[in-house]
PDB file of C-alpha atoms in Angstrom:
ATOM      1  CA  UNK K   1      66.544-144.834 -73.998  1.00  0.00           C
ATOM      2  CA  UNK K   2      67.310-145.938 -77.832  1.00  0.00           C
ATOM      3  CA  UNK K   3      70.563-144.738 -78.667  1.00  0.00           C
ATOM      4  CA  UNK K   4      72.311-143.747 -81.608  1.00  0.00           C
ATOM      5  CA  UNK K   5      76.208-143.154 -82.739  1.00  0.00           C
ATOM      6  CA  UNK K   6      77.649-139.500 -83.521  1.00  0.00           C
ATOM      7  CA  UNK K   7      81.626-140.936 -84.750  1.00  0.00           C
ATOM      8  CA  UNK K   8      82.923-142.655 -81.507  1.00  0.00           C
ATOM      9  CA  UNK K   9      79.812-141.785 -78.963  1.00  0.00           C
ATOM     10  CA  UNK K  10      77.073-144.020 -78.647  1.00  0.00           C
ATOM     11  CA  UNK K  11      73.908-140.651 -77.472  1.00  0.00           C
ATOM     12  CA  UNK K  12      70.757-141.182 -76.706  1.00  0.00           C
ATOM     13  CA  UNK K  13      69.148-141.164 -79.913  1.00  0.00           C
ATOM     14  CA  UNK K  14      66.915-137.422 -79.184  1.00  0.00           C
ATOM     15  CA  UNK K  15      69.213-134.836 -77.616  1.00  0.00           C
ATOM     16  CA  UNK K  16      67.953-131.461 -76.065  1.00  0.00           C
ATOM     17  CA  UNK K  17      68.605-128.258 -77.898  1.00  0.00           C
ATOM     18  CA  UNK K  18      69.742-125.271 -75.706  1.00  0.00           C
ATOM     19  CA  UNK K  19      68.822-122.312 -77.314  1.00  0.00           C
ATOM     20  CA  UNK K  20      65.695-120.993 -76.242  1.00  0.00           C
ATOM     21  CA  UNK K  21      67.017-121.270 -72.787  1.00  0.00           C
ATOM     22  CA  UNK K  22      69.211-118.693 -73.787  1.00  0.00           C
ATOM     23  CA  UNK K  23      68.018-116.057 -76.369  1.00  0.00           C
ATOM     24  CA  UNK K  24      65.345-113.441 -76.099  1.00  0.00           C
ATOM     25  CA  UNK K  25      62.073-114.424 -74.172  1.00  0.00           C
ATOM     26  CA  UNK K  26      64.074-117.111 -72.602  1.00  0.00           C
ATOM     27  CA  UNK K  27      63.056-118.478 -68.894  1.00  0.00           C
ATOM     28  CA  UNK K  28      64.575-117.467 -66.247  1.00  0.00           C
ATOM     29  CA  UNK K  29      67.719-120.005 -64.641  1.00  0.00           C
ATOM     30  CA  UNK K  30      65.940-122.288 -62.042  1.00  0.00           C
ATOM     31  CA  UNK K  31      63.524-123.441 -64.870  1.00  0.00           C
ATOM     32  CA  UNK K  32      66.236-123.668 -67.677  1.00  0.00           C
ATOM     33  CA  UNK K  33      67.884-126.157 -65.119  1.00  0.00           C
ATOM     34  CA  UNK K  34      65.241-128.072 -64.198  1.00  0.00           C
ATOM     35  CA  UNK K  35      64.546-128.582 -68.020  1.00  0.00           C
ATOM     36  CA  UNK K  36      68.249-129.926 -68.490  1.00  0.00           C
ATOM     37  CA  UNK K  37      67.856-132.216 -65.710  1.00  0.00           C
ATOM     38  CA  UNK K  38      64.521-133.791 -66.807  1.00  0.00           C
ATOM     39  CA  UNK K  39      66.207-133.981 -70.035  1.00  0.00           C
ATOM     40  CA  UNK K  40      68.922-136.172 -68.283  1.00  0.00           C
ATOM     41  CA  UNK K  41      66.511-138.320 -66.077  1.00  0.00           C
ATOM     42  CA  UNK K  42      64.716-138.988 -69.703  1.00  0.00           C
ATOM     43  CA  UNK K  43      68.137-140.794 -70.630  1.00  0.00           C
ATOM     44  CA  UNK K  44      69.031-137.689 -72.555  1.00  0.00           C
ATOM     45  CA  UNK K  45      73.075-138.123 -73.191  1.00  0.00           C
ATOM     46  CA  UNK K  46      73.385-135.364 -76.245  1.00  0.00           C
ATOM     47  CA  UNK K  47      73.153-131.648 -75.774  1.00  0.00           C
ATOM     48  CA  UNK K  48      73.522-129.538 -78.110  1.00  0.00           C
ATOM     49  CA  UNK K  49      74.903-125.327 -77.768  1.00  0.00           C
ATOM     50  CA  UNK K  50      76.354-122.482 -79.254  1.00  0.00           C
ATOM     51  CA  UNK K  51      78.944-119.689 -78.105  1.00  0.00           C
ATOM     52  CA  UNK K  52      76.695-117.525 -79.457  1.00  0.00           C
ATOM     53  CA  UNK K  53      73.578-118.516 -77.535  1.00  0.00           C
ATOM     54  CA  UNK K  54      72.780-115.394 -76.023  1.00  0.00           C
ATOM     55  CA  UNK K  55      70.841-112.322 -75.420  1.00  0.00           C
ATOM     56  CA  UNK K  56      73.333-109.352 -74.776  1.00  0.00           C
ATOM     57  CA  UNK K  57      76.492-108.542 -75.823  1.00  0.00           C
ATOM     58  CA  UNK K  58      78.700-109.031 -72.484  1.00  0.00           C
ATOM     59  CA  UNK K  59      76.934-112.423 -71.896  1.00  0.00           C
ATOM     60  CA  UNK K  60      78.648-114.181 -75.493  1.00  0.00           C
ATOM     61  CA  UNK K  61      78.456-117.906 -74.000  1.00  0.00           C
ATOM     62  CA  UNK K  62      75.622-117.881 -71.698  1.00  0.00           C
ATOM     63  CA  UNK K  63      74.204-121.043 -72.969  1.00  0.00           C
ATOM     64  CA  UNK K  64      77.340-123.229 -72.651  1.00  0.00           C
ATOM     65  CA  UNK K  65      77.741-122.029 -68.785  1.00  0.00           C
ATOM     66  CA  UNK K  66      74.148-122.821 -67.826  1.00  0.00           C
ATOM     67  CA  UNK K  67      74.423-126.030 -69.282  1.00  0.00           C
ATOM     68  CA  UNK K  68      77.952-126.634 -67.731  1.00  0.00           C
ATOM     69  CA  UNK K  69      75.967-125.538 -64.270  1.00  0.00           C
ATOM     70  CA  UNK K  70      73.212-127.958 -64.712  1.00  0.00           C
ATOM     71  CA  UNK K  71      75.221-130.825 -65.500  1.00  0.00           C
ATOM     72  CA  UNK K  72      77.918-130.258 -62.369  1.00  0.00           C
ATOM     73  CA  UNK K  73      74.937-130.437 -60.622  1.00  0.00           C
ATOM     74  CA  UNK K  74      73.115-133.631 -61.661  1.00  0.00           C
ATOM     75  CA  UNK K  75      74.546-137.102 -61.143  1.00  0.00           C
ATOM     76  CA  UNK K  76      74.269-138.088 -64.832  1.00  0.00           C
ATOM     77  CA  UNK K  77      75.965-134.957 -66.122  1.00  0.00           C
ATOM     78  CA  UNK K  78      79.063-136.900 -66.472  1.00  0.00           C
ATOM     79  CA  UNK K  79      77.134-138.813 -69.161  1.00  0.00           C
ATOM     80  CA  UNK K  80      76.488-136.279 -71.614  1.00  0.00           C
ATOM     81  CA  UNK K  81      77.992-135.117 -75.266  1.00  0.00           C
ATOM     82  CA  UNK K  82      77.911-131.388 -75.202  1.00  0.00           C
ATOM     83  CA  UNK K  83      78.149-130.287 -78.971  1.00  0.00           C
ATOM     84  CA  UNK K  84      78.788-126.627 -79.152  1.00  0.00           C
ATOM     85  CA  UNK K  85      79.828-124.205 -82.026  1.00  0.00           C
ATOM     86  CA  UNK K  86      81.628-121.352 -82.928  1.00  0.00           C
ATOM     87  CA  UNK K  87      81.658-119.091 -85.946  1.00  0.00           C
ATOM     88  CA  UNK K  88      78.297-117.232 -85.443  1.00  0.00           C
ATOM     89  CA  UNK K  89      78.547-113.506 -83.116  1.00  0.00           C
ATOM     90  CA  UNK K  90      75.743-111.865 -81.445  1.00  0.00           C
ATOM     91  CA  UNK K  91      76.682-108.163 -81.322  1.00  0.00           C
ATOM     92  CA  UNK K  92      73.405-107.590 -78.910  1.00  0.00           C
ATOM     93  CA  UNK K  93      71.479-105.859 -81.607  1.00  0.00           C
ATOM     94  CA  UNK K  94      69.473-109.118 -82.164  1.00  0.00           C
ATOM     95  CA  UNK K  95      71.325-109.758 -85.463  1.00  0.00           C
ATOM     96  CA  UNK K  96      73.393-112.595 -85.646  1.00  0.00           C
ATOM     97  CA  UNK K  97      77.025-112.267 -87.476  1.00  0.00           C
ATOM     98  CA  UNK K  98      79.888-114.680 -88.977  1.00  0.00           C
ATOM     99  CA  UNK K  99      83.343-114.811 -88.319  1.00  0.00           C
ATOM    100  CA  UNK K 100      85.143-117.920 -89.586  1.00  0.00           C
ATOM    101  CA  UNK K 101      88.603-116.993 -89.342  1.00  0.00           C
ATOM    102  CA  UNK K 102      90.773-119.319 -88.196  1.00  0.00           C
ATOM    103  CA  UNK K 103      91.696-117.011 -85.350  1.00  0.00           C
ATOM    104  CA  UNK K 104      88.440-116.668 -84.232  1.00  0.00           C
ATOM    105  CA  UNK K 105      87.346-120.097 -84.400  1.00  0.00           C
ATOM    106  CA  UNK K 106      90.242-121.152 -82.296  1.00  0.00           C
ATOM    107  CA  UNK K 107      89.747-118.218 -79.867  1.00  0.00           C
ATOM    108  CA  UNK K 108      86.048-119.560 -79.684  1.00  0.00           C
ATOM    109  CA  UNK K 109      86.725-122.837 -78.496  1.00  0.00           C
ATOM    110  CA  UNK K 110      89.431-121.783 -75.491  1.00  0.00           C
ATOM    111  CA  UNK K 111      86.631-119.633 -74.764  1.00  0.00           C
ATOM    112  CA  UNK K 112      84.030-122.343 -74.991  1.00  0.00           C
ATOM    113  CA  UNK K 113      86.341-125.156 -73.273  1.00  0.00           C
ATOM    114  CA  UNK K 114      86.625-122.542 -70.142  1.00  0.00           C
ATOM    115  CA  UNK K 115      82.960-121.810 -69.816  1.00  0.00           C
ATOM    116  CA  UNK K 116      81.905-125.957 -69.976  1.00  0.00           C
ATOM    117  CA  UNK K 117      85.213-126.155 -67.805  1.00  0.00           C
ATOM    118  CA  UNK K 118      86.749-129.319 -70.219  1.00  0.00           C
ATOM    119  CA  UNK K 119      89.981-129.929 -71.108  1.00  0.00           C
ATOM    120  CA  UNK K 120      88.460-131.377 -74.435  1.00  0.00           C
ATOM    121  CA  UNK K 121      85.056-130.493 -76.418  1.00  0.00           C
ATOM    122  CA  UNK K 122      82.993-133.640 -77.147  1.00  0.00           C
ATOM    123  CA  UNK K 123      82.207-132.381 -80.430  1.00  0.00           C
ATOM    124  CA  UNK K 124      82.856-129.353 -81.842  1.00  0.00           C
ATOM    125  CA  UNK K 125      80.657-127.524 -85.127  1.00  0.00           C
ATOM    126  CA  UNK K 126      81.654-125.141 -87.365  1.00  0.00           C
ATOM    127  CA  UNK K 127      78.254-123.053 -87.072  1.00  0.00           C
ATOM    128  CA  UNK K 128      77.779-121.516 -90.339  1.00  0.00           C
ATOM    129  CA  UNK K 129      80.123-120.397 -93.587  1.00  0.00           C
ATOM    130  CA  UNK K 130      81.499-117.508 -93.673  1.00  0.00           C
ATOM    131  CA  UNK K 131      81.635-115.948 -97.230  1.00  0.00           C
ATOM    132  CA  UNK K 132      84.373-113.326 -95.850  1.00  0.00           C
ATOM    133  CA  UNK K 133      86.460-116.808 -95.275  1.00  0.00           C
ATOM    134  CA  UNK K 134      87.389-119.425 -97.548  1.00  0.00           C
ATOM    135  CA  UNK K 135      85.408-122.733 -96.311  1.00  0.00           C
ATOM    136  CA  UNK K 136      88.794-124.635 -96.318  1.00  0.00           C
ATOM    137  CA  UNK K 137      90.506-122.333 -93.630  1.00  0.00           C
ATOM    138  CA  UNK K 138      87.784-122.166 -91.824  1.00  0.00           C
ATOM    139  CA  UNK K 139      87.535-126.315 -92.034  1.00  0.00           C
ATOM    140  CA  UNK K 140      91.560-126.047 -91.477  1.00  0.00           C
ATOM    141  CA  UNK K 141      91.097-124.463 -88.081  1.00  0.00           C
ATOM    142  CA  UNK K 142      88.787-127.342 -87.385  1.00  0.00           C
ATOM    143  CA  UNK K 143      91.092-129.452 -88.416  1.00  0.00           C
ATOM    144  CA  UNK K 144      93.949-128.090 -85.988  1.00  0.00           C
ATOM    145  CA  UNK K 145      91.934-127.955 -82.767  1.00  0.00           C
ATOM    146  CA  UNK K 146      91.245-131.649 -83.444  1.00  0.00           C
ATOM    147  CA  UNK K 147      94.842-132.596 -83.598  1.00  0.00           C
ATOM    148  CA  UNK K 148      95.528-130.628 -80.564  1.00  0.00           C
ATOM    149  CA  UNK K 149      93.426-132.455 -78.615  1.00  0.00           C
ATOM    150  CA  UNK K 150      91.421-129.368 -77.839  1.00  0.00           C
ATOM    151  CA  UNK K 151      88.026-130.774 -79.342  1.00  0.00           C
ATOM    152  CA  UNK K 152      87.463-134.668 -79.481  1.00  0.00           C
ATOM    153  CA  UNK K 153      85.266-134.834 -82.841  1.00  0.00           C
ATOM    154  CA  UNK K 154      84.550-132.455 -85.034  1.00  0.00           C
ATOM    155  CA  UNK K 155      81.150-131.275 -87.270  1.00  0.00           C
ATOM    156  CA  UNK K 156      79.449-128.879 -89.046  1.00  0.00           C
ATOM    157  CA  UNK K 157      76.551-126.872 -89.293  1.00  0.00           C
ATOM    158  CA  UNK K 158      74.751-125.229 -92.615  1.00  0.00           C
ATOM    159  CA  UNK K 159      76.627-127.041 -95.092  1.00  0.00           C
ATOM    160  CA  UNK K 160      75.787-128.154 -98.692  1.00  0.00           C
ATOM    161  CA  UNK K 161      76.975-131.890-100.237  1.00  0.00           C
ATOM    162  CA  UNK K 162      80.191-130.525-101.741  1.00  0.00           C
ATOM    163  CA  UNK K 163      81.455-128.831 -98.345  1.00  0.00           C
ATOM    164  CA  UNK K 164      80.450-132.097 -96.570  1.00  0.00           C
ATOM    165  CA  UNK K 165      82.601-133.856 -98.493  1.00  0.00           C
ATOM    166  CA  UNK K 166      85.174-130.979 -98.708  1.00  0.00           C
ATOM    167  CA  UNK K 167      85.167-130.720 -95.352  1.00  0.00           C
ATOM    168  CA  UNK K 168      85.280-134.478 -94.280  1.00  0.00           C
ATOM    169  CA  UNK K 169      88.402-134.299 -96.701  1.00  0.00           C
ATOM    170  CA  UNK K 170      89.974-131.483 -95.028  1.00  0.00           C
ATOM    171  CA  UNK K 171      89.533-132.994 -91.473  1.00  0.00           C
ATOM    172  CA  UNK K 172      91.027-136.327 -93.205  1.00  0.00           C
ATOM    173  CA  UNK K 173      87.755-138.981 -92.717  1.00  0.00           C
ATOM    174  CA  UNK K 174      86.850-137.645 -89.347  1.00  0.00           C
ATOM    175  CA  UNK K 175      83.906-135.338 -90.063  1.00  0.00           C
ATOM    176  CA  UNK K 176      80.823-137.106 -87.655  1.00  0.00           C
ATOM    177  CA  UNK K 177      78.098-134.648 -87.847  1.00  0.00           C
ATOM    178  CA  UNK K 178      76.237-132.167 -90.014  1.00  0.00           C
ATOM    179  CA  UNK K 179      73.799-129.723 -88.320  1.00  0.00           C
ATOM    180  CA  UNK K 180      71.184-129.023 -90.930  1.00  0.00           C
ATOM    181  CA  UNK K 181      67.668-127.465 -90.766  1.00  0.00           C
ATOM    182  CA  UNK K 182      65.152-129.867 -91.487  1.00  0.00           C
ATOM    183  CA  UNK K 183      61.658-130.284 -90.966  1.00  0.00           C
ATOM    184  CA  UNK K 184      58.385-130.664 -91.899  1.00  0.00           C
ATOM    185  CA  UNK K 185      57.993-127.198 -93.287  1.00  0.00           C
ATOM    186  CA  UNK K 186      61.753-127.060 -94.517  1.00  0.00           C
ATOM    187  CA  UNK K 187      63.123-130.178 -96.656  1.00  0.00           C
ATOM    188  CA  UNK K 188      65.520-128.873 -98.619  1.00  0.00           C
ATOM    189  CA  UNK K 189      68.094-130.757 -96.903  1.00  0.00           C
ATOM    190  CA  UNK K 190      67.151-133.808 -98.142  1.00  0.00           C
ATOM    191  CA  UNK K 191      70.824-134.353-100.409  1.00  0.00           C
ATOM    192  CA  UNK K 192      72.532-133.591 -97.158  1.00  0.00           C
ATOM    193  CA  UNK K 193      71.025-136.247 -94.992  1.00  0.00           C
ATOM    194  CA  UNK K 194      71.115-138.932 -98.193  1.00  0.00           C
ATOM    195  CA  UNK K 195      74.830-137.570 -97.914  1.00  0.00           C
ATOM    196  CA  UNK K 196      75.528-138.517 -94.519  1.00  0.00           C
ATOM    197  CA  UNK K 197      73.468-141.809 -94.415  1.00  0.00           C
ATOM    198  CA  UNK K 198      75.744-142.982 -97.289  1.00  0.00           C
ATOM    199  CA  UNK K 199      79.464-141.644 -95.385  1.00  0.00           C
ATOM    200  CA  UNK K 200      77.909-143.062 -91.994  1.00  0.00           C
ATOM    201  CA  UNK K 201      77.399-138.957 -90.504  1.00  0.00           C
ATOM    202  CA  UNK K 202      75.319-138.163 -87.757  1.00  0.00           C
ATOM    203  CA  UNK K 203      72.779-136.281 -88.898  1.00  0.00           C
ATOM    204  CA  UNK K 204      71.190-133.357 -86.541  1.00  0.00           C
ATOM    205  CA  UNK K 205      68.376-131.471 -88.115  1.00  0.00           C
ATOM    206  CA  UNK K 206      67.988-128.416 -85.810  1.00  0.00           C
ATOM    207  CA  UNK K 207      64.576-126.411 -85.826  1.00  0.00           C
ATOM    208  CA  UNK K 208      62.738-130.003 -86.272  1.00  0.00           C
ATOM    209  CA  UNK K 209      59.265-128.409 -85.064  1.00  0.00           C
ATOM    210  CA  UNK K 210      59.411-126.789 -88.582  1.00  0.00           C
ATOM    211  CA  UNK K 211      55.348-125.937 -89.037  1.00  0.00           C
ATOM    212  CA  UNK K 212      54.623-128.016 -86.384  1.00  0.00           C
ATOM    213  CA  UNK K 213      52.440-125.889 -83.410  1.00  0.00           C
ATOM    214  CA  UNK K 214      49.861-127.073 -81.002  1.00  0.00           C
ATOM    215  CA  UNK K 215      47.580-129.523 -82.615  1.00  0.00           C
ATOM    216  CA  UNK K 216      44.620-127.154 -83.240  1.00  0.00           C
ATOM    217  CA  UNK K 217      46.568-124.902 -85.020  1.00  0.00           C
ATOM    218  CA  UNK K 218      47.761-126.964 -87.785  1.00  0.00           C
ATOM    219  CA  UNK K 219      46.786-125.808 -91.666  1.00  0.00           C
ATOM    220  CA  UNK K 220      45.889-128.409 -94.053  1.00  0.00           C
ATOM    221  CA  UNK K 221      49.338-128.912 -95.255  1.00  0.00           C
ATOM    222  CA  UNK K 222      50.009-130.340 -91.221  1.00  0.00           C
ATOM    223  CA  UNK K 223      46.719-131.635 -91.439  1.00  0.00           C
ATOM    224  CA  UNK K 224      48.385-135.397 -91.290  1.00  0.00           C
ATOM    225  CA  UNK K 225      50.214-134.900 -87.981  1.00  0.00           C
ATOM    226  CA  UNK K 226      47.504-133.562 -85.754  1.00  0.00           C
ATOM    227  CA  UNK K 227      45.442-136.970 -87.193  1.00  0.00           C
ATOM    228  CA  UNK K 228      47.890-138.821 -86.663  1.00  0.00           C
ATOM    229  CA  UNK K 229      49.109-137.617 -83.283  1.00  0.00           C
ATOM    230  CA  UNK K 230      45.490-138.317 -82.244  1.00  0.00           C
ATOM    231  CA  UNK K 231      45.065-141.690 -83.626  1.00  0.00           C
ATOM    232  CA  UNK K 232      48.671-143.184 -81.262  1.00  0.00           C
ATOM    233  CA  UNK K 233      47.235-140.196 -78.426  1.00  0.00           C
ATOM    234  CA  UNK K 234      50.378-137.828 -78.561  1.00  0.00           C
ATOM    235  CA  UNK K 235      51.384-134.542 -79.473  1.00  0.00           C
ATOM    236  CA  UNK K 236      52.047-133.931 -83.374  1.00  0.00           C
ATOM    237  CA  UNK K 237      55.145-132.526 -82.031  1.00  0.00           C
ATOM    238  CA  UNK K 238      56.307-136.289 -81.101  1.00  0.00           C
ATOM    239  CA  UNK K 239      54.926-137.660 -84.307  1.00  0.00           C
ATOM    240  CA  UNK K 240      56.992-135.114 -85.810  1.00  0.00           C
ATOM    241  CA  UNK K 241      60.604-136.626 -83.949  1.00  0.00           C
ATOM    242  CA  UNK K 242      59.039-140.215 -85.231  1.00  0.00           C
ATOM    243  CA  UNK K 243      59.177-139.256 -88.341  1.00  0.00           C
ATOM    244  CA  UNK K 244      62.503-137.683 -88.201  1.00  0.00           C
ATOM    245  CA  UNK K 245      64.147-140.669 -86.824  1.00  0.00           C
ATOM    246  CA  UNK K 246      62.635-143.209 -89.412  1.00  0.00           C
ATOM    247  CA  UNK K 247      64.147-141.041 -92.253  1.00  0.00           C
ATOM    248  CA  UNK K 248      67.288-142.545 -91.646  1.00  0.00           C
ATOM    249  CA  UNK K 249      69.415-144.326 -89.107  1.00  0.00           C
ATOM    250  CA  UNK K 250      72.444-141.519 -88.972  1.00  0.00           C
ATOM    251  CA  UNK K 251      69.355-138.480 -87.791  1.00  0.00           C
ATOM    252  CA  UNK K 252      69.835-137.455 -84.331  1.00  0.00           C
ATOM    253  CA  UNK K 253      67.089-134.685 -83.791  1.00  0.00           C
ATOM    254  CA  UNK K 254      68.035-132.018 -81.408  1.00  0.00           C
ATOM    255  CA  UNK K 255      64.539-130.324 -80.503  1.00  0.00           C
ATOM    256  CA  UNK K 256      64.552-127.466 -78.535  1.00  0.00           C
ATOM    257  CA  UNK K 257      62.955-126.699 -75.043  1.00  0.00           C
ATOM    258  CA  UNK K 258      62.999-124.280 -72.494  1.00  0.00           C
ATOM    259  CA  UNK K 259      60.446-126.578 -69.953  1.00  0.00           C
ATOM    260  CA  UNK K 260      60.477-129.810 -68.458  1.00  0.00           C
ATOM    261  CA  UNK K 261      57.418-131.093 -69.877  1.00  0.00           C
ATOM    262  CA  UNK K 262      58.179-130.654 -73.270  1.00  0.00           C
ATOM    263  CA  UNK K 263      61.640-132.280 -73.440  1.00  0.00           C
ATOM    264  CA  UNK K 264      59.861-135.483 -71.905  1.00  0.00           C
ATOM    265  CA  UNK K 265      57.247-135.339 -74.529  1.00  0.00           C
ATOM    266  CA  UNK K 266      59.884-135.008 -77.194  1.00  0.00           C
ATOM    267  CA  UNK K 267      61.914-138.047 -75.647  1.00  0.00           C
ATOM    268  CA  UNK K 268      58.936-140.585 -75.960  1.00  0.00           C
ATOM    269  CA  UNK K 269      58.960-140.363 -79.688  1.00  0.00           C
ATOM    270  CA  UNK K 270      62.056-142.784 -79.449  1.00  0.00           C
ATOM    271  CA  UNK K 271      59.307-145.598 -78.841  1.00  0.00           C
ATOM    272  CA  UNK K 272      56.833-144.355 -80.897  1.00  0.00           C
ATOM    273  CA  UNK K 273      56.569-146.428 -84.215  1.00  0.00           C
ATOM    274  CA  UNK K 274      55.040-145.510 -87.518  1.00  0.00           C
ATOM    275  CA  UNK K 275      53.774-147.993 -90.313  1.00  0.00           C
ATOM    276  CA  UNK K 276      54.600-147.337 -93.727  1.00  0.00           C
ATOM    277  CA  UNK K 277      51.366-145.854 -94.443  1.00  0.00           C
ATOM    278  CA  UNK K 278      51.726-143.546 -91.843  1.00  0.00           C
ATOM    279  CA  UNK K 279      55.348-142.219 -92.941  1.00  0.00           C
ATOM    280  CA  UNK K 280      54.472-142.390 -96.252  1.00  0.00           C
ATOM    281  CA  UNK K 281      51.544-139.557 -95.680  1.00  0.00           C
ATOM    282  CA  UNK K 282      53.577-137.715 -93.634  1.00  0.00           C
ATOM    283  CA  UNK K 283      56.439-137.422 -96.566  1.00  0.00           C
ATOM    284  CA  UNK K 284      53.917-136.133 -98.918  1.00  0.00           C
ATOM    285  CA  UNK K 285      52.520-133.709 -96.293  1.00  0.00           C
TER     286      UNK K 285
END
């Protein structure tokens, strides 16, 4: 497996996302871990959560325990970078809330270090602003758990240029990762990942699939992809990682999956290779 660097950690360079193992219409546990573990017997080292990957209100944190449960349970789980966050609530409604307090967020990850059963998060996000909370405490409370040991790096999720680089100021040089939407259908992230290829940030666009579906279903703005995918015979959906990791050398997709077959499909993009024609049709998809 190709690997790329999130600060100190050297992860394989696609990681598995965890929520739709987790939220509504999810599978139920015995396929959830078998996905993780193909994941990890595709060289998979980087998996990403959320305390707030859930379905119901009295199950705040299912995500991070199945994932703790597959990996005590595989010989390779030692190997892994779990990235969760905190910030975001599910009251059980199906909305999804904010609380960036500092007392929350620091309530969140003793809550989130029991359930992965650490003494120390390998990276820990600050999942979305709260406009309730100024940006800095929330970043402050980052900032905190980092020097307490109780989170090993630290990132952040949603975040414009000037909270990047208010935030990597905050945490004193020692912001590794911004978790930004980005995708084929949703680019306006583009500053942000410039951003963090010039400051040397790991760059994790969540939702990558972003108008990407099965092949026959693609609209002529996708149109590219499916011809492409059949030209190198793979899924558009791999073509779509390719892409993702020749934007720039600090992306680290994080695709989701809630079955076995699809996280190995999204791990062979890592060899797939583009020429410049090719990527150059696909940016102007």
């Amino acid at each position: 497996m190709k690997t790329r660097r999130i600060g100190t950690v050297e992860v394989s360079a696609i990681g598995l996302g965890g929520m739709p193992m987790s939220i509504e219409g999810r599978p139920d546990e015995a396929r959830s871990v078998a996905t993780i573990h193909a994941a990890l017997d595709a060289g998979v080292t980087l998996i990403d959560t959320a305390d707030a990957y859930h379905w119901h209100a009295d199950e705040v944190g299912h995500n991070e325990s199945l994932i703790a449960k597959a990996l005590a349970s595989h010989d390779r789980g030692s190997d892994v970078l779990v990235a969760t966050k905190g910030g975001h609530l599910r009251p059980g409604d199906g909305s999804w809330t904010l609380d960036g307090s500092p007392e929350h967020l620091k309530a969140a990850c003793e809550a989130s270090l029991s359930r992965l059963g650490v003494e120390a998060i390998g990276l820990y996000q600050f999942h979305r602003p709260d406009p309730k909370v100024p940006y800095e405490e929330s970043i402050g409370a980052i900032r905190d758990l980092l020097d307490e040991g109780k989170i090993q790096q630290a990132g952040i999720s949603n975040a414009t240029p000037e909270r990047i680089r208010l935030a990597n100021e905050i945490l004193g040089g020692r912001l590794v990762s911004v978790q930004n939407q980005f995708s084929p259908a949703f680019r306006s992230s583009e500053p942000e990942l410039e951003l963090c290829t010039e400051l040397g940030i790991a760059f994790l666009p969540w939702s990558p699939f972003g108008g990407i579906k099965a092949a026959g279903d693609l609209g002529s703005s996708f149109a590219p992809y499916a011809r492409i995918a059949e030209a190198h015979g793979v899924t558009p959906q791999r073509v779509c990682l390719a892409w993702l990791l020749a934007k720039s050398p600090s992306v680290v997709p994080i695709p989701g999956s809630s079955r076995p077959e699809t996280i190995r499909d999204s791990v062979g993009a890592v060899d797939l290779v583009l020429d410049a024609a090719e990527l150059a049709e696909l940016d102007a998809a």
